[in-house]
Coordinates of C-alpha atoms in Angstrom, one line a residue:
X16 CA 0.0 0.0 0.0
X17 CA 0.9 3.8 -0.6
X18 CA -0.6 7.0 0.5
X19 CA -0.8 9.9 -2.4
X20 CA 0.1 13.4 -1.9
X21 CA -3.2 14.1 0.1
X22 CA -2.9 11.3 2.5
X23 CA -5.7 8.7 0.5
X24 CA -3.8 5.7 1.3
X25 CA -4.2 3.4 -2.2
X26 CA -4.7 -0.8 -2.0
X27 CA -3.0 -2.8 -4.4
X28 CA -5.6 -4.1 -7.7
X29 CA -7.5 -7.4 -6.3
X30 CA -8.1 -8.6 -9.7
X31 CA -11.3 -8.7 -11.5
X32 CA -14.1 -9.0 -9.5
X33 CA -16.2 -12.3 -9.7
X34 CA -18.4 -12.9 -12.2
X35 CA -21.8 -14.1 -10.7
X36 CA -22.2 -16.1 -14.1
X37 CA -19.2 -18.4 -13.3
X38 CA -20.1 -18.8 -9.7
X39 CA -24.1 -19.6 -10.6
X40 CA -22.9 -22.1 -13.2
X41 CA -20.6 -23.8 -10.8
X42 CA -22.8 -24.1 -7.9
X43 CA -25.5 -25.7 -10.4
X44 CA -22.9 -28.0 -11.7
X45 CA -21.6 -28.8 -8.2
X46 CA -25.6 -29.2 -7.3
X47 CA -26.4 -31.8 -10.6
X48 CA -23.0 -33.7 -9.7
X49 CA -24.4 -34.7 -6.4
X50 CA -26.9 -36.4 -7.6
X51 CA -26.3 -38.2 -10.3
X52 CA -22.5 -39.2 -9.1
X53 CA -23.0 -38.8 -5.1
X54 CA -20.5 -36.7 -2.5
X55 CA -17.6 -39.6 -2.1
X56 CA -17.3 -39.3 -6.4
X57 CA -17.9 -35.4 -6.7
X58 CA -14.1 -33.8 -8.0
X59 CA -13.9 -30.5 -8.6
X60 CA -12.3 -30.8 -11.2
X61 CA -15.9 -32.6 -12.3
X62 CA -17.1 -29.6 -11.4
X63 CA -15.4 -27.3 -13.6
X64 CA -16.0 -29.4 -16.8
X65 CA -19.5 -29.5 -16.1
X66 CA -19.6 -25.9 -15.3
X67 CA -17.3 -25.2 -18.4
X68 CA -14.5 -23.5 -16.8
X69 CA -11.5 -24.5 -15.2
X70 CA -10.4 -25.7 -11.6
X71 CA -8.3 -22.5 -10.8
X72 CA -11.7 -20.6 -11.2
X73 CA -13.3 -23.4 -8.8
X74 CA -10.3 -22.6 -6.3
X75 CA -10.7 -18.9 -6.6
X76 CA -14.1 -18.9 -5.3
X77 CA -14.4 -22.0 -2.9
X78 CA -11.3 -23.6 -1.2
X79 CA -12.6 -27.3 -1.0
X80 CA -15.1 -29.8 -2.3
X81 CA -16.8 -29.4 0.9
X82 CA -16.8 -25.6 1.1
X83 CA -18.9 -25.9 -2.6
X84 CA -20.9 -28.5 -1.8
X85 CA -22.6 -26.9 1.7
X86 CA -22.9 -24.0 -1.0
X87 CA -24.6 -25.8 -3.7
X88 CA -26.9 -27.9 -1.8
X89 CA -27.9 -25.1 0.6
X90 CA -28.1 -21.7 -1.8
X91 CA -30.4 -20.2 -0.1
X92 CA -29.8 -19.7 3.6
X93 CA -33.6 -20.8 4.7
X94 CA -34.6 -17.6 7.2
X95 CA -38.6 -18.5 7.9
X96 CA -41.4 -21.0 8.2
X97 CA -43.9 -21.1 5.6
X98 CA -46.9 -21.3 7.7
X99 CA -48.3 -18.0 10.2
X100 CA -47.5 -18.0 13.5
X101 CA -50.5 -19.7 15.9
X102 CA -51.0 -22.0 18.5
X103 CA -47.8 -24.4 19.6
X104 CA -49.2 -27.7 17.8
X105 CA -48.9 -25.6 13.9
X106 CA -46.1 -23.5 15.0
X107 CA -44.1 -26.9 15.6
X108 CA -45.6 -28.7 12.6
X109 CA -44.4 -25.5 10.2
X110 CA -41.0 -26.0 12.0
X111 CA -40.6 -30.0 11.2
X112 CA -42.2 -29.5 7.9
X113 CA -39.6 -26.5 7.5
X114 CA -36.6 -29.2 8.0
X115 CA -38.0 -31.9 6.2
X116 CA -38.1 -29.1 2.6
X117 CA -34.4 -28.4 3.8
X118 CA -33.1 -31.8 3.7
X119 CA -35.0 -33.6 1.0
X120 CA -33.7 -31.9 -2.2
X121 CA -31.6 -34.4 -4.1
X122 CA -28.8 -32.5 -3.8
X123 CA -29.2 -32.3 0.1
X124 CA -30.2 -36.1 0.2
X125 CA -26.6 -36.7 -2.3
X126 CA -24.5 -33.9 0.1
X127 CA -25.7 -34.9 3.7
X128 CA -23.0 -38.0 4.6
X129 CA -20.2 -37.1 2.8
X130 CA -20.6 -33.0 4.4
X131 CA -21.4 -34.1 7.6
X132 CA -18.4 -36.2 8.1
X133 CA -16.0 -33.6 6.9
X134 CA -18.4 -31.3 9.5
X135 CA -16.8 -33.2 12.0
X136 CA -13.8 -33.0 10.9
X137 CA -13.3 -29.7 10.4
X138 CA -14.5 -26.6 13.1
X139 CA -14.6 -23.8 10.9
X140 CA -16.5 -25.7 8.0
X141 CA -19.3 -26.6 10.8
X142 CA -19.8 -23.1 12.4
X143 CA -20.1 -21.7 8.4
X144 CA -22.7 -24.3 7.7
X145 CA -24.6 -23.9 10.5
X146 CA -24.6 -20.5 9.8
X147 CA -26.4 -20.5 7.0
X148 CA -29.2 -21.4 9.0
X149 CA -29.1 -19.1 11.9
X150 CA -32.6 -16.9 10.4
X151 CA -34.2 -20.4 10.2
X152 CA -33.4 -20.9 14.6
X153 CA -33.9 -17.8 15.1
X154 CA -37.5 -17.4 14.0
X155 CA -37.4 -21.0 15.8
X156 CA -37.0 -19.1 19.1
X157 CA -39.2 -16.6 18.9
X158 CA -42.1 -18.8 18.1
X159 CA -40.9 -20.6 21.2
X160 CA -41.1 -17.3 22.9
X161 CA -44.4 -16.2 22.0
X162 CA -45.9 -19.4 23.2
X163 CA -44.4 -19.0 26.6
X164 CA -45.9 -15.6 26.2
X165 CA -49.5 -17.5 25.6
X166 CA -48.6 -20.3 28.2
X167 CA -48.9 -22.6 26.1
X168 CA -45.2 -23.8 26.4
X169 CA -43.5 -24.0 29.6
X170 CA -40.8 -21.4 30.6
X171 CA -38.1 -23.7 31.2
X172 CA -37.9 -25.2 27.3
X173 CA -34.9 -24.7 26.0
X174 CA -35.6 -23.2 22.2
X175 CA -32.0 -25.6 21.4
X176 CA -33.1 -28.3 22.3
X177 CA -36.4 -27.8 20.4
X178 CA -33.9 -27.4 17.4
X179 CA -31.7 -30.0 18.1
X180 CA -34.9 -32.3 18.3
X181 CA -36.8 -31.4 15.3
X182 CA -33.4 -31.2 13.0
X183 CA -32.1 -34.4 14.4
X184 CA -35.2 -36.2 13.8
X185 CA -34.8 -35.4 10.2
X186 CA -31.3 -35.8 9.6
X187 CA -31.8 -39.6 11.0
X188 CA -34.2 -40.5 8.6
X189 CA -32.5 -39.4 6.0
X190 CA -29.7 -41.1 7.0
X191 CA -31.0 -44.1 7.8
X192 CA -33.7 -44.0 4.9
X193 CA -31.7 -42.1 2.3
X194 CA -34.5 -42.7 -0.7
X195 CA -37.5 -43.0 2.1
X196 CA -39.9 -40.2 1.8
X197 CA -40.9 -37.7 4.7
X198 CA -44.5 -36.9 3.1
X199 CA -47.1 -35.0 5.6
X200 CA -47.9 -38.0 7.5
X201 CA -44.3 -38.1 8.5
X202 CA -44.1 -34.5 9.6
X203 CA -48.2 -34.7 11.6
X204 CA -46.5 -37.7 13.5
X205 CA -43.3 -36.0 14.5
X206 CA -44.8 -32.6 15.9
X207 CA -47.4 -34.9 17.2
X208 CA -44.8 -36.1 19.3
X209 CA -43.0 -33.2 19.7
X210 CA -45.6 -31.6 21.0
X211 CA -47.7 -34.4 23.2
X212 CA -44.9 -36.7 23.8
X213 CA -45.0 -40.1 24.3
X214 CA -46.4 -40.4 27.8
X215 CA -50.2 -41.6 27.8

């Protein structure tokens, strides 16, 4: 760097900006790749063929197949639930119906053993992932709120372990059940039992 006569201190060029073309044709190949090969056979260098551009440009923009593929299958950070807030029994059926639309794309379903074991592996991979759906547990909790607010829901639930519930519920059938479907019946009977437990 180097300041001019009048004190603006200048930045060295950063190269030509992205071009969202490149990027959206990447993340669709990336996205069409998972499915039809799966997350163990993706390459990126797959990738760029498909995409019809070269590895360096797949390098530029993402630093690793993993860092694409939480990209591509997720590439729109979910930030609400479909249905109006009301009483607790549709505010939790909007929120499992809301993971079960997350996690049953095809390019989710391809993506979700492959990312989640390099997740594990890798800190900074997980918290970027799980950022992407920070709007989504954040309208989570407030729901949770305003139903402690209507007493319907006791003070002491933790709006986490809601979360952890309903996600992990999902993620476990699709990983057990990989081609199984999670239709509305699936989603009534889990908030059913989310909200009334199994206790008689």
């Amino acid at each position: 760097m180097k300041a001019d006569p009048g004190g603006v201190v200048e930045t060295p060029n950063a190269g030509r900006p992205r071009d969202p073309r490149i990027d959206a044709a990447i993340l669709e190949a990336a996205a069409s790749l998972l499915v039809d090969v799966g997350y163990a056979n993706l390459t990126m260098a797959g990738v760029a063929e498909r995409a019809g551009t070269t590895k360096t440009a797949l390098y530029r923009r993402w630093s690793s197949k993993a860092e694409l593929v939480h990209e591509a299958a997720f590439p729109v950070a979910p930030t609400a639930l479909g249905a109006p807030e009301g009483d607790i029994s549709a505010d939790v059926r909007a929120m499992v119906a809301a993971a079960r639309d997350v996690f049953t794309s095809p390019a989710v379903r391809a993506a979700l053993p492959g990312l989640i074991a390099d997740m594990a592996d890798d800190p900074g991979l997980n918290a970027r992932v799980m950022g992407r759906f920070v709007g989504l547990f954040g309208v989570v909790r407030e729901r949770l709120v305003h139903a402690v607010d209507r007493g319907e829901v006791n003070a002491d639930v933790d709006p986490d372990r809601l979360i952890e519930i309903i996600g992990g519920a999902t993620l476990l059938r699709l990983l057990l059940d990989p081609a199984g479907s999670l239709d509305d019946s699936w989603v009534e009977q889990t908030a059913a039992i989310v909200v009334h437990g199994v206790k008689s």
